[in-house]
Coordinates of C-alpha atoms in Angstrom, one line a residue:
M1 CA 151.6 48.0 115.9
T2 CA 148.5 50.2 116.2
L3 CA 149.2 53.8 115.5
Q4 CA 147.4 56.6 117.4
S5 CA 145.2 58.4 114.9
P6 CA 144.1 62.0 115.4
T7 CA 140.4 62.9 115.5
P8 CA 138.9 64.5 112.4
A9 CA 138.4 67.7 114.4
E10 CA 142.2 67.9 115.2
A11 CA 143.1 67.4 111.5
S12 CA 140.5 69.8 110.2
A13 CA 141.8 72.6 112.5
I14 CA 145.0 72.5 110.5
A15 CA 145.2 74.6 107.4
V16 CA 147.2 73.3 104.4
R17 CA 148.4 75.4 101.5
L18 CA 150.7 74.9 98.5
V19 CA 154.0 76.8 97.8
D20 CA 155.3 76.3 94.2
T21 CA 157.0 79.6 93.3
P22 CA 160.6 80.8 93.9
A23 CA 159.2 83.8 95.9
G24 CA 157.0 81.6 98.0
L25 CA 159.9 79.3 98.7
D26 CA 162.1 82.2 99.8
A27 CA 159.3 83.5 102.1
L28 CA 159.0 80.0 103.6
R29 CA 162.6 79.8 104.6
P30 CA 162.3 81.1 108.2
V31 CA 159.5 78.8 109.3
W32 CA 161.1 75.9 107.3
E33 CA 164.4 76.3 109.2
E34 CA 162.5 76.6 112.5
L35 CA 160.7 73.3 111.9
Q36 CA 163.8 71.5 110.7
A37 CA 165.6 72.5 113.9
R38 CA 162.7 71.2 116.0
D39 CA 162.2 67.9 114.1
P40 CA 164.3 65.0 115.5
E41 CA 163.8 63.1 112.3
A42 CA 165.0 65.9 110.0
T43 CA 168.1 65.1 107.8
I44 CA 170.3 67.3 105.7
F45 CA 168.2 66.1 102.7
L46 CA 165.1 67.8 104.1
T47 CA 166.7 71.2 104.9
W48 CA 165.6 74.4 103.2
E49 CA 169.1 75.0 101.8
W50 CA 169.2 71.5 100.2
M51 CA 165.7 71.5 98.8
A52 CA 166.0 75.1 97.5
Q53 CA 168.8 74.0 95.2
A54 CA 166.7 71.1 93.9
F55 CA 163.7 73.3 93.3
R56 CA 165.5 76.2 91.6
A57 CA 167.1 73.9 89.1
H58 CA 163.6 72.4 88.2
P59 CA 160.9 75.1 87.8
Y60 CA 157.3 73.9 87.5
R61 CA 158.2 70.4 88.7
W62 CA 157.7 70.8 92.4
T63 CA 155.5 72.0 95.2
V64 CA 155.6 72.0 99.0
L65 CA 152.6 71.2 101.1
V66 CA 152.6 73.4 104.2
A67 CA 150.4 72.5 107.2
E68 CA 149.9 75.4 109.6
D69 CA 148.2 75.9 112.9
P70 CA 145.7 78.7 112.4
R71 CA 145.6 79.3 116.1
H72 CA 149.2 80.2 116.1
P73 CA 150.0 82.2 112.9
G74 CA 153.3 81.4 111.4
R75 CA 153.7 78.1 113.2
V76 CA 154.2 75.3 110.6
L77 CA 153.4 71.7 111.7
C78 CA 154.4 69.8 108.7
L79 CA 156.2 70.3 105.3
L80 CA 156.0 67.8 102.5
P81 CA 158.2 68.6 99.4
L82 CA 156.9 67.0 96.3
K83 CA 158.1 66.3 92.7
Y84 CA 155.8 66.3 89.7
R85 CA 156.1 63.7 87.0
T86 CA 154.2 63.7 83.8
H87 CA 153.2 60.3 82.5
W88 CA 151.5 59.4 79.2
S89 CA 148.9 56.7 79.7
R90 CA 148.8 54.6 76.5
S91 CA 145.6 52.8 77.6
R92 CA 143.6 56.0 78.1
A93 CA 145.7 58.1 75.7
E94 CA 146.1 60.9 78.1
F95 CA 148.6 62.6 80.3
R96 CA 148.6 61.8 84.0
T97 CA 150.3 63.5 86.9
E98 CA 152.3 61.4 89.3
L99 CA 153.8 62.7 92.6
E100 CA 157.1 61.6 94.2
A101 CA 159.3 62.9 97.0
G102 CA 160.6 66.3 96.1
G103 CA 164.2 65.4 97.2
R104 CA 164.5 63.0 94.3
L105 CA 164.9 66.1 92.0
L106 CA 168.4 66.2 93.5
W107 CA 168.8 62.4 94.0
S108 CA 168.6 62.8 97.8
E109 CA 169.7 59.7 99.6
Y110 CA 166.7 60.0 102.1
T111 CA 163.3 61.5 101.7
G112 CA 160.3 62.0 104.0
F113 CA 158.3 64.5 106.0
L114 CA 159.3 67.4 108.3
C115 CA 156.9 67.5 111.3
H116 CA 156.4 69.2 114.6
P117 CA 157.0 66.3 116.9
E118 CA 154.0 67.1 119.1
H119 CA 151.6 67.4 116.2
E120 CA 152.8 65.0 113.6
A121 CA 149.7 62.7 113.6
A122 CA 147.2 65.5 113.1
A123 CA 149.4 67.4 110.7
L124 CA 149.9 64.3 108.5
R125 CA 146.2 63.6 108.5
A126 CA 145.5 67.1 107.4
V127 CA 148.1 66.7 104.6
T128 CA 146.5 63.5 103.4
D129 CA 143.1 65.2 103.4
H130 CA 144.5 68.0 101.2
L131 CA 146.5 65.7 98.9
A132 CA 143.4 63.5 98.3
G133 CA 141.7 66.4 96.5
M134 CA 144.7 67.3 94.4
P135 CA 145.0 66.1 90.8
W136 CA 147.3 63.0 90.5
M137 CA 146.9 59.3 89.8
K138 CA 149.9 57.8 91.6
F139 CA 152.0 59.0 94.6
S140 CA 155.2 57.3 95.6
M141 CA 158.0 57.9 98.1
R142 CA 161.2 55.9 98.1
Y143 CA 164.1 55.9 100.7
V144 CA 162.0 57.1 103.7
A145 CA 163.7 56.3 107.0
Q146 CA 160.6 57.4 109.0
D147 CA 158.5 54.2 109.7
R148 CA 156.0 55.7 112.1
R149 CA 155.2 58.7 109.8
C150 CA 155.0 56.5 106.8
R151 CA 152.4 54.3 108.5
L152 CA 150.3 57.3 109.7
F153 CA 150.4 58.7 106.1
T154 CA 149.6 55.5 104.2
D155 CA 147.0 54.3 106.8
A156 CA 145.1 57.6 106.3
F157 CA 145.0 57.0 102.5
A158 CA 144.0 53.4 102.9
A159 CA 141.1 54.6 105.1
K160 CA 140.0 56.8 102.2
G161 CA 139.8 53.9 99.8
F162 CA 143.1 54.4 98.0
D163 CA 145.3 51.5 97.0
V164 CA 148.4 51.4 99.2
S165 CA 151.3 49.1 98.8
Y166 CA 154.9 48.9 100.2
K167 CA 157.4 47.9 97.6
E168 CA 160.7 46.0 97.3
Y169 CA 163.5 47.6 95.4
L170 CA 166.1 45.1 94.2
I171 CA 169.0 46.0 91.8
N172 CA 172.0 44.3 90.3
R173 CA 169.9 41.5 88.9
K174 CA 168.0 41.3 92.3
T175 CA 171.2 40.6 94.2
T176 CA 171.2 43.9 96.1
D177 CA 168.4 45.2 98.3
N178 CA 168.5 49.0 97.8
L179 CA 166.1 49.5 100.7
V180 CA 168.8 48.5 103.2
C181 CA 171.3 51.1 104.3
P182 CA 174.4 49.7 106.1
Q183 CA 175.6 52.1 108.7
V184 CA 178.6 52.2 111.1
D185 CA 178.2 53.6 114.6
L186 CA 181.3 55.6 115.4
P187 CA 183.0 55.7 118.8
E188 CA 185.1 58.5 120.2
D189 CA 188.4 57.5 118.6
F190 CA 189.7 55.6 115.6
P191 CA 191.8 53.0 117.5
A192 CA 188.7 51.9 119.5
Y193 CA 186.7 51.6 116.2
L194 CA 189.4 49.3 114.7
A195 CA 189.7 47.3 117.9
N196 CA 186.0 46.7 118.5
Q197 CA 184.1 46.9 115.2
V198 CA 186.5 45.5 112.6
S199 CA 187.7 41.9 112.4
A200 CA 191.3 41.1 113.3
N201 CA 192.0 40.0 109.7
R202 CA 190.7 43.2 108.2
R203 CA 192.4 45.3 110.9
Q204 CA 195.8 43.6 110.1
K205 CA 195.3 44.0 106.3
Y206 CA 194.6 47.7 106.8
A207 CA 197.6 48.2 109.0
R208 CA 199.8 46.6 106.3
L209 CA 198.3 48.7 103.6
K210 CA 198.7 51.9 105.6
R211 CA 202.3 51.1 106.5
D212 CA 203.3 50.1 103.0
H213 CA 201.5 52.8 101.0
L214 CA 200.7 55.8 103.2
D215 CA 203.3 55.8 106.0
S216 CA 206.0 55.0 103.5
G217 CA 205.1 58.0 101.4
A218 CA 204.4 55.9 98.3
M219 CA 200.9 57.2 98.2
H220 CA 199.1 60.1 99.7
I221 CA 195.5 61.3 100.3
T222 CA 194.3 64.8 99.6
R223 CA 190.9 66.4 100.6
A224 CA 189.1 68.8 98.3
D225 CA 188.8 72.3 99.7
G226 CA 186.8 75.2 98.4
A227 CA 189.2 76.4 95.8
G228 CA 190.0 72.9 94.4
F229 CA 186.6 71.3 94.7
A230 CA 185.7 71.4 91.0
E231 CA 188.9 69.8 89.9
A232 CA 188.6 67.1 92.7
L233 CA 185.1 66.4 91.6
D234 CA 186.2 66.0 88.0
V235 CA 188.8 63.5 89.2
M236 CA 186.3 61.5 91.2
I237 CA 183.7 61.4 88.4
G238 CA 186.4 60.5 85.9
L239 CA 187.5 57.6 88.0
W240 CA 183.9 56.4 88.5
K241 CA 183.3 56.5 84.7
L242 CA 186.5 54.6 84.0
R243 CA 185.3 51.8 86.3
W244 CA 181.6 51.6 85.3
Q245 CA 181.2 52.9 81.7
P246 CA 182.3 49.6 80.1
Q247 CA 179.6 47.8 82.1
K248 CA 176.8 50.3 82.0
G249 CA 177.3 51.8 78.6
E250 CA 178.2 55.4 77.8
K251 CA 174.7 56.9 77.9
T252 CA 173.8 55.3 81.3
A253 CA 177.2 56.1 82.8
D254 CA 176.9 59.7 81.7
R255 CA 173.5 60.0 83.3
V256 CA 174.4 58.4 86.6
A257 CA 177.7 60.4 86.8
G258 CA 175.7 63.5 86.2
N259 CA 173.5 62.7 89.2
Y260 CA 176.5 62.2 91.4
R261 CA 177.9 65.4 90.2
D262 CA 174.7 67.3 91.1
V263 CA 174.5 65.8 94.6
L264 CA 178.1 66.5 95.5
T265 CA 178.0 70.0 94.0
A266 CA 174.9 70.8 96.0
A267 CA 176.7 69.5 99.2
H268 CA 179.7 71.7 98.3
E269 CA 177.4 74.8 97.9
I270 CA 176.3 74.4 101.5
G271 CA 179.6 73.4 103.0
A272 CA 178.7 69.8 103.4
V273 CA 181.0 67.8 101.2
F274 CA 184.0 65.5 102.0
L275 CA 185.9 64.2 99.0
P276 CA 189.3 62.4 99.6
I277 CA 191.5 61.3 96.7
L278 CA 194.2 58.7 96.9
W279 CA 197.3 59.5 94.8
K280 CA 200.4 57.7 93.7
G281 CA 202.6 60.6 92.7
D282 CA 200.5 62.7 90.4
R283 CA 198.2 59.8 89.4
P284 CA 194.8 59.5 91.1
L285 CA 194.0 55.9 92.0
G286 CA 190.6 56.4 93.8
A287 CA 188.2 58.9 95.3
L288 CA 185.1 58.9 97.5
G289 CA 182.4 61.5 97.6
H290 CA 180.4 62.2 100.8
V291 CA 177.6 64.4 102.0
I292 CA 178.1 65.5 105.6
D293 CA 175.2 66.1 107.9
R294 CA 176.8 67.8 110.9
R295 CA 173.5 68.4 112.8
N296 CA 172.9 64.7 113.0
G297 CA 176.5 63.7 113.0
V298 CA 176.4 61.6 109.8
A299 CA 178.8 61.1 106.9
H300 CA 176.8 59.8 103.9
F301 CA 179.0 57.9 101.4
I302 CA 177.5 58.8 98.0
A303 CA 179.8 57.4 95.3
G304 CA 183.4 56.3 94.7
G305 CA 185.6 55.7 91.8
R306 CA 188.9 53.9 91.2
D307 CA 191.2 53.4 88.3
P308 CA 190.5 49.9 87.0
A309 CA 194.0 49.7 85.5
A310 CA 195.6 50.3 88.9
E311 CA 197.5 47.2 90.1
E312 CA 197.7 48.5 93.6
K313 CA 195.6 46.6 96.2
G314 CA 193.3 48.1 98.9
I315 CA 192.5 51.4 97.2
G316 CA 188.9 51.3 98.5
Q317 CA 190.0 50.2 102.0
L318 CA 192.5 53.0 102.4
L319 CA 189.9 55.6 101.4
H320 CA 187.1 54.3 103.5
F321 CA 189.2 53.8 106.6
H322 CA 190.6 57.3 106.0
S323 CA 187.1 58.7 105.7
I324 CA 185.9 56.9 108.9
D325 CA 189.0 58.2 110.7
W326 CA 188.2 61.7 109.5
A327 CA 184.5 61.4 110.5
I328 CA 185.5 60.3 114.1
D329 CA 187.9 63.2 114.3
Q330 CA 185.1 65.6 113.3
G331 CA 182.9 64.3 116.1
L332 CA 180.4 62.5 113.8
I333 CA 178.6 59.5 115.2
C334 CA 177.7 57.5 112.0
Y335 CA 179.3 56.5 108.8
D336 CA 176.5 55.7 106.4
F337 CA 177.1 53.5 103.3
C338 CA 173.6 54.5 102.1
H339 CA 171.5 52.3 99.8
G340 CA 172.4 48.7 99.0
N341 CA 173.6 45.7 101.1
E342 CA 176.7 45.0 99.1
R343 CA 178.9 42.6 101.0
Y344 CA 182.0 44.8 101.3
K345 CA 180.2 47.4 103.5
Y346 CA 179.9 44.9 106.4
S347 CA 183.7 44.5 106.6
Y348 CA 183.7 48.0 108.1
G349 CA 181.4 47.0 110.9
A350 CA 178.2 48.3 109.3
V351 CA 174.7 47.3 110.6
D352 CA 171.6 47.4 108.5
T353 CA 169.1 50.3 108.7
P354 CA 165.9 49.7 106.6
V355 CA 164.2 52.4 104.6
L356 CA 160.7 52.3 103.0
Y357 CA 159.2 52.6 99.6
F358 CA 155.5 53.0 99.2
E359 CA 153.0 53.6 96.4
I360 CA 149.5 55.1 96.6
K361 CA 147.1 54.8 93.7
R362 CA 143.6 56.1 93.1
T363 CA 141.1 53.3 92.7
D364 CA 138.4 55.4 91.1
Y365 CA 139.1 57.2 87.8
D366 CA 138.1 60.9 87.7
P367 CA 139.4 62.9 84.7
A368 CA 139.4 66.1 86.8
L369 CA 141.9 64.5 89.2
A370 CA 144.1 62.8 86.5
F371 CA 146.3 65.8 85.5
D372 CA 147.6 68.9 87.1
F373 CA 148.0 72.0 84.9
I374 CA 151.4 72.7 86.4
C375 CA 152.6 69.8 84.3
A376 CA 151.4 71.5 81.0
G377 CA 154.9 72.5 80.0
A378 CA 156.2 69.0 80.3
A379 CA 153.1 67.7 78.5
L380 CA 153.7 70.1 75.6
R381 CA 157.3 69.0 75.2
R382 CA 156.1 65.4 75.1
M383 CA 153.5 66.3 72.5
E384 CA 156.3 67.8 70.4
E385 CA 158.0 64.5 70.6
F386 CA 154.9 62.8 69.3
L387 CA 154.8 65.0 66.3
Q388 CA 158.5 64.6 65.6
K389 CA 157.9 60.8 65.6
G390 CA 154.8 60.9 63.5
K391 CA 152.5 59.9 66.3
T392 CA 149.8 62.3 65.1
E393 CA 146.9 60.4 66.8
A394 CA 148.5 60.6 70.2
A395 CA 149.4 64.3 69.6
M396 CA 145.8 65.1 68.7
K397 CA 144.4 63.4 71.8
A398 CA 147.1 65.1 74.0
C399 CA 146.2 68.4 72.4
A400 CA 142.5 67.9 73.2
Q401 CA 143.2 67.0 76.8
L402 CA 145.4 70.1 77.3
A403 CA 142.7 72.2 75.8
R404 CA 140.2 70.9 78.3
V405 CA 142.5 71.4 81.2
L406 CA 143.6 74.9 80.3
S407 CA 140.2 76.2 79.1

């Protein structure tokens, strides 16, 4: 497909500036919210209230590129939230700045660009022009469900001589494609969903599970409300760790569980969380955490946990069917299993939706464009680690680099 490119004059007429302070972020809120309401490709993970939580928790690790129409003061045409990463290059013995999607500071399920739909090509071209002159060595974005905008963006960098590549992202010993997101289109009522989108065998099994466990009163499902959210989240995280810590190890399990906690807590802060728990008496058997995008009508399944010692069958089925039933009742139109094409997701009638992962690298080395001084704090902390480990030569070279950058 050939994409329509803007003329250089169109792109140069757009002004691009950086916002990287809390005060600047707060001042940006009105135009950010205006743009997100206008953009048909916006998601909850690109809203101001979501990104503000990510940025406030990570000072000096983010910026927002703001593309504005100088002919119409106050009209924003594109927003690109970015995350800074500080990398130590062993080959050159220097710090380098790398850029990623800003939403990954909060482990957002989807990333991308906010654009005015009538000006996206020119605005993205202007953003690439500005980015090309900023100090960084590698730029990557993962989990972007905006194919057209990705191609406009990366084509512009390729035309400037940058190295552009689209990547695979396989996990679980390369058995799971994490750039595939199985999603279920939801009809207007739950019986229609069961009748038309679920196999007869799965439908019959669910009917038996529901009759034997829920309708009989042997089990029940609760939903976290405002007052009980913290306790419910503790239950879900605890169940997840019971299931996965033996396989992943304590350190990795704690880190991943902390990421899930941050995502679901952020959703709770903006009234966008759904967390059902399946109980047998006062014993929790399983739980699922979701982020709810009401504007787009999507329930995003983030993580689930179950008691591995539970002998009861169908814990996950009862919870997912309950969540889909709830989503339909709420008027949502999509149940999103998010990243990974694990087999069980398709038994609920899910269909694949691809997302993109691209990487852009500079082909010509320029020391003035290798490191951004906003990363100085992270570099100093890394230098402290060098000293603690006796890596004095690396510490001296790092110190010399920072002296050049900050002088």
